[in-house]
Tab-separated table of C-alpha atoms in Angstrom:
chain	number	residue	atom	x	y	z
A	4	UNK	CA	94.851	108.623	89.680
A	5	UNK	CA	95.908	107.675	86.165
A	6	UNK	CA	99.232	106.129	85.268
A	7	UNK	CA	101.260	107.874	82.603
A	8	UNK	CA	104.043	106.618	80.409
A	9	UNK	CA	107.241	108.548	79.568
A	10	UNK	CA	105.591	110.646	76.871
A	11	UNK	CA	103.021	111.931	79.350
A	12	UNK	CA	100.063	110.305	77.578
A	13	UNK	CA	97.670	108.566	79.848
A	14	UNK	CA	98.371	104.833	79.670
A	15	UNK	CA	94.923	104.061	81.003
A	16	UNK	CA	93.163	106.171	78.383
A	17	UNK	CA	95.373	104.734	75.626
A	18	UNK	CA	94.495	101.200	76.700
A	19	UNK	CA	90.851	102.127	77.042
A	20	UNK	CA	90.734	103.823	73.657
A	21	UNK	CA	92.077	101.090	71.437
A	22	UNK	CA	90.693	98.128	73.366
A	23	UNK	CA	87.148	99.355	73.401
A	24	UNK	CA	86.807	101.314	70.205
A	25	UNK	CA	88.236	98.489	68.142
A	26	UNK	CA	87.108	95.404	70.058
A	27	UNK	CA	83.788	96.116	71.698
A	28	UNK	CA	80.697	95.720	69.611
A	29	UNK	CA	78.270	94.817	72.405
A	30	UNK	CA	75.927	97.457	73.783
A	31	UNK	CA	77.154	96.774	77.336
A	32	UNK	CA	80.738	97.455	76.323
A	33	UNK	CA	79.737	100.746	74.720
A	34	UNK	CA	77.878	101.851	77.856
A	35	UNK	CA	80.586	100.776	80.340
A	36	UNK	CA	84.323	101.260	80.197
A	37	UNK	CA	85.759	98.002	81.477
A	38	UNK	CA	89.301	99.408	81.620
A	39	UNK	CA	88.598	102.299	83.976
A	40	UNK	CA	86.040	100.421	86.063
A	41	UNK	CA	87.644	99.402	89.383
A	42	UNK	CA	88.485	95.745	89.976
A	43	UNK	CA	89.178	93.809	93.183
A	44	UNK	CA	91.108	90.726	94.262
A	45	UNK	CA	88.719	88.307	95.969
A	46	UNK	CA	89.735	85.291	98.036
A	47	UNK	CA	88.165	81.973	96.955
A	48	UNK	CA	86.641	81.077	100.343
A	49	UNK	CA	85.069	84.529	100.666
A	50	UNK	CA	83.677	84.310	97.145
A	51	UNK	CA	82.134	80.881	97.746
A	52	UNK	CA	80.624	82.051	101.044
A	53	UNK	CA	78.502	84.531	99.063
A	54	UNK	CA	76.781	81.527	97.458
A	55	UNK	CA	76.217	79.636	100.726
A	56	UNK	CA	72.474	80.385	100.894
A	57	UNK	CA	69.876	79.819	98.193
A	58	UNK	CA	68.219	83.048	97.017
A	59	UNK	CA	64.995	81.126	96.257
A	60	UNK	CA	64.356	79.252	99.549
A	61	UNK	CA	67.101	80.710	101.813
A	62	UNK	CA	68.325	77.215	102.735
A	63	UNK	CA	71.987	76.281	102.749
A	64	UNK	CA	73.240	75.558	99.228
A	65	UNK	CA	76.470	74.240	97.808
A	66	UNK	CA	78.790	76.238	95.596
A	67	UNK	CA	81.957	75.324	93.753
A	68	UNK	CA	84.358	76.799	91.233
A	69	UNK	CA	83.233	75.182	87.996
A	70	UNK	CA	85.655	76.853	85.579
A	71	UNK	CA	88.570	79.276	85.450
A	72	UNK	CA	89.932	80.998	82.367
A	73	UNK	CA	92.866	83.232	83.204
A	74	UNK	CA	91.553	85.817	85.664
A	75	UNK	CA	87.947	84.731	85.035
A	76	UNK	CA	86.192	82.440	87.538
A	77	UNK	CA	82.803	80.765	87.215
A	78	UNK	CA	80.890	79.613	90.318
A	79	UNK	CA	78.184	76.955	90.146
A	80	UNK	CA	75.552	77.074	92.917
A	81	UNK	CA	73.099	74.225	93.559
A	82	UNK	CA	70.325	73.976	96.151
A	83	UNK	CA	68.130	71.040	97.227
A	84	UNK	CA	65.023	72.992	96.212
A	85	UNK	CA	66.109	72.712	92.571
A	86	UNK	CA	67.565	76.212	92.248
A	87	UNK	CA	70.886	76.422	90.438
A	88	UNK	CA	72.914	79.112	88.735
A	89	UNK	CA	76.283	79.810	87.209
A	90	UNK	CA	77.927	83.126	88.010
A	91	UNK	CA	80.829	84.700	86.113
A	92	UNK	CA	82.973	87.309	87.743
A	93	UNK	CA	83.647	89.517	84.708
A	94	UNK	CA	82.100	90.575	81.393
A	95	UNK	CA	83.175	89.179	78.045
A	96	UNK	CA	84.573	90.928	74.989
A	97	UNK	CA	84.450	88.913	71.777
A	98	UNK	CA	83.913	85.669	73.706
A	99	UNK	CA	86.895	86.265	76.021
A	100	UNK	CA	86.998	87.522	79.604
A	101	UNK	CA	87.507	91.296	79.591
A	102	UNK	CA	89.947	91.114	82.513
A	103	UNK	CA	92.293	88.852	80.569
A	104	UNK	CA	92.519	91.277	77.651
A	105	UNK	CA	92.853	94.274	79.978
A	106	UNK	CA	95.678	92.514	81.837
A	107	UNK	CA	97.515	91.850	78.555
A	108	UNK	CA	97.116	95.478	77.497
A	109	UNK	CA	98.263	96.786	80.873
A	110	UNK	CA	101.407	94.617	80.797
A	111	UNK	CA	102.258	95.811	77.279
A	112	UNK	CA	101.619	99.514	77.898
A	113	UNK	CA	103.469	99.441	81.233
A	114	UNK	CA	106.578	98.313	79.335
A	115	UNK	CA	106.891	95.241	81.525
A	116	UNK	CA	107.905	91.802	80.362
A	117	UNK	CA	105.016	89.331	80.519
A	118	UNK	CA	107.162	86.776	82.355
A	119	UNK	CA	108.001	89.203	85.131
A	120	UNK	CA	104.508	90.659	85.468
A	121	UNK	CA	102.786	87.267	85.456
A	122	UNK	CA	105.288	85.866	87.957
A	123	UNK	CA	104.027	88.450	90.461
A	124	UNK	CA	100.528	86.990	90.174
A	125	UNK	CA	101.908	83.454	90.454
A	126	UNK	CA	103.817	84.256	93.670
A	127	UNK	CA	100.667	85.815	95.173
A	128	UNK	CA	98.483	82.845	94.038
A	129	UNK	CA	96.286	85.204	92.008
A	130	UNK	CA	94.646	83.697	88.935
A	131	UNK	CA	95.975	85.333	85.788
A	132	UNK	CA	96.563	84.660	82.111
A	133	UNK	CA	99.425	82.566	80.749
A	134	UNK	CA	102.333	83.879	78.687
A	135	UNK	CA	100.899	82.219	75.579
A	136	UNK	CA	97.570	84.010	76.145
A	137	UNK	CA	99.427	87.314	76.527
A	138	UNK	CA	101.301	86.755	73.252
A	139	UNK	CA	98.096	85.747	71.447
A	140	UNK	CA	96.347	88.917	72.698
A	141	UNK	CA	99.338	91.019	71.673
A	142	UNK	CA	99.408	89.554	68.165
A	143	UNK	CA	95.652	89.548	67.491
A	144	UNK	CA	94.425	92.672	69.305
A	145	UNK	CA	97.010	94.889	70.994
A	146	UNK	CA	99.660	95.319	68.285
A	147	UNK	CA	97.069	95.959	65.540
A	148	UNK	CA	95.327	98.501	67.796
A	149	UNK	CA	98.554	100.337	68.554
A	150	UNK	CA	99.578	100.265	64.885
A	151	UNK	CA	96.193	101.663	63.893
A	152	UNK	CA	96.554	104.512	66.413
A	153	UNK	CA	100.071	105.232	65.188
A	154	UNK	CA	98.945	105.365	61.532
A	155	UNK	CA	96.060	107.679	62.432
A	156	UNK	CA	98.423	110.035	64.263
A	157	UNK	CA	100.926	109.854	61.387
A	158	UNK	CA	98.204	110.763	58.846
A	159	UNK	CA	97.105	113.678	61.031
A	160	UNK	CA	100.687	115.001	61.208
A	161	UNK	CA	101.227	114.638	57.448
A	162	UNK	CA	97.971	116.500	56.768
A	163	UNK	CA	99.083	119.294	59.093
A	164	UNK	CA	102.443	119.502	57.289
A	165	UNK	CA	100.673	119.539	53.877
A	166	UNK	CA	98.535	122.489	54.985
A	167	UNK	CA	101.732	124.382	55.836
A	168	UNK	CA	100.726	124.773	59.465
A	169	UNK	CA	103.649	122.804	60.815
A	170	UNK	CA	107.338	123.659	60.727
A	171	UNK	CA	109.608	120.651	60.154
A	172	UNK	CA	112.924	120.271	61.944
A	173	UNK	CA	115.075	117.392	60.729
A	174	UNK	CA	117.837	115.973	62.837
A	175	UNK	CA	120.005	112.894	62.857
A	176	UNK	CA	121.560	110.538	65.299
A	177	UNK	CA	125.125	109.552	64.469
A	178	UNK	CA	125.417	106.915	67.185
A	179	UNK	CA	125.207	104.268	64.494
A	180	UNK	CA	128.888	104.709	63.668
A	181	UNK	CA	130.014	103.945	67.233
A	182	UNK	CA	131.574	100.539	67.953
A	183	UNK	CA	128.937	97.867	68.506
A	184	UNK	CA	126.088	99.799	66.876
A	185	UNK	CA	124.742	99.266	63.385
A	186	UNK	CA	123.962	101.893	60.726
A	187	UNK	CA	120.791	99.927	59.958
A	188	UNK	CA	119.076	101.606	62.923
A	189	UNK	CA	120.267	105.174	62.315
A	190	UNK	CA	117.331	107.589	61.956
A	191	UNK	CA	117.030	110.777	59.902
């Protein structure tokens, strides 16, 4: 089931469209859609138990969380036989965890405040991005992507009007002259 915003457009497809057409240059990103792919919350002890046995010699091995970056976790597994590996839980887009960027985009397109949305993760002890990461993603990737989509749609509408295929209805909103409101934001 897809979420929709007030205009009826699919929020998920909007997020998917501008995140992955503008940001993804890797072949993997072009073949997979990281936004629509399902994701799961995994408990730390259960995750580490998956690395309890060495795949090379099947002996007991040790595993630990070696790094976290927002919603991204990296597990380091070491065995006495010399086998070792590092495992990341999510793909990367432009050297950043895809889940972090998707989370920022979902918060923005849901119309939520980052403080409120991220507090939910904090109360549930779920690793997530910080507010500063959200704002950096918004400034560098999300806002430019949305602006680009808006300009493309605006150009399409102007071209349709120029061809004479579109009737134009102009209207105004006179709320700007009410007490407490400013004429600066009146639209015509």
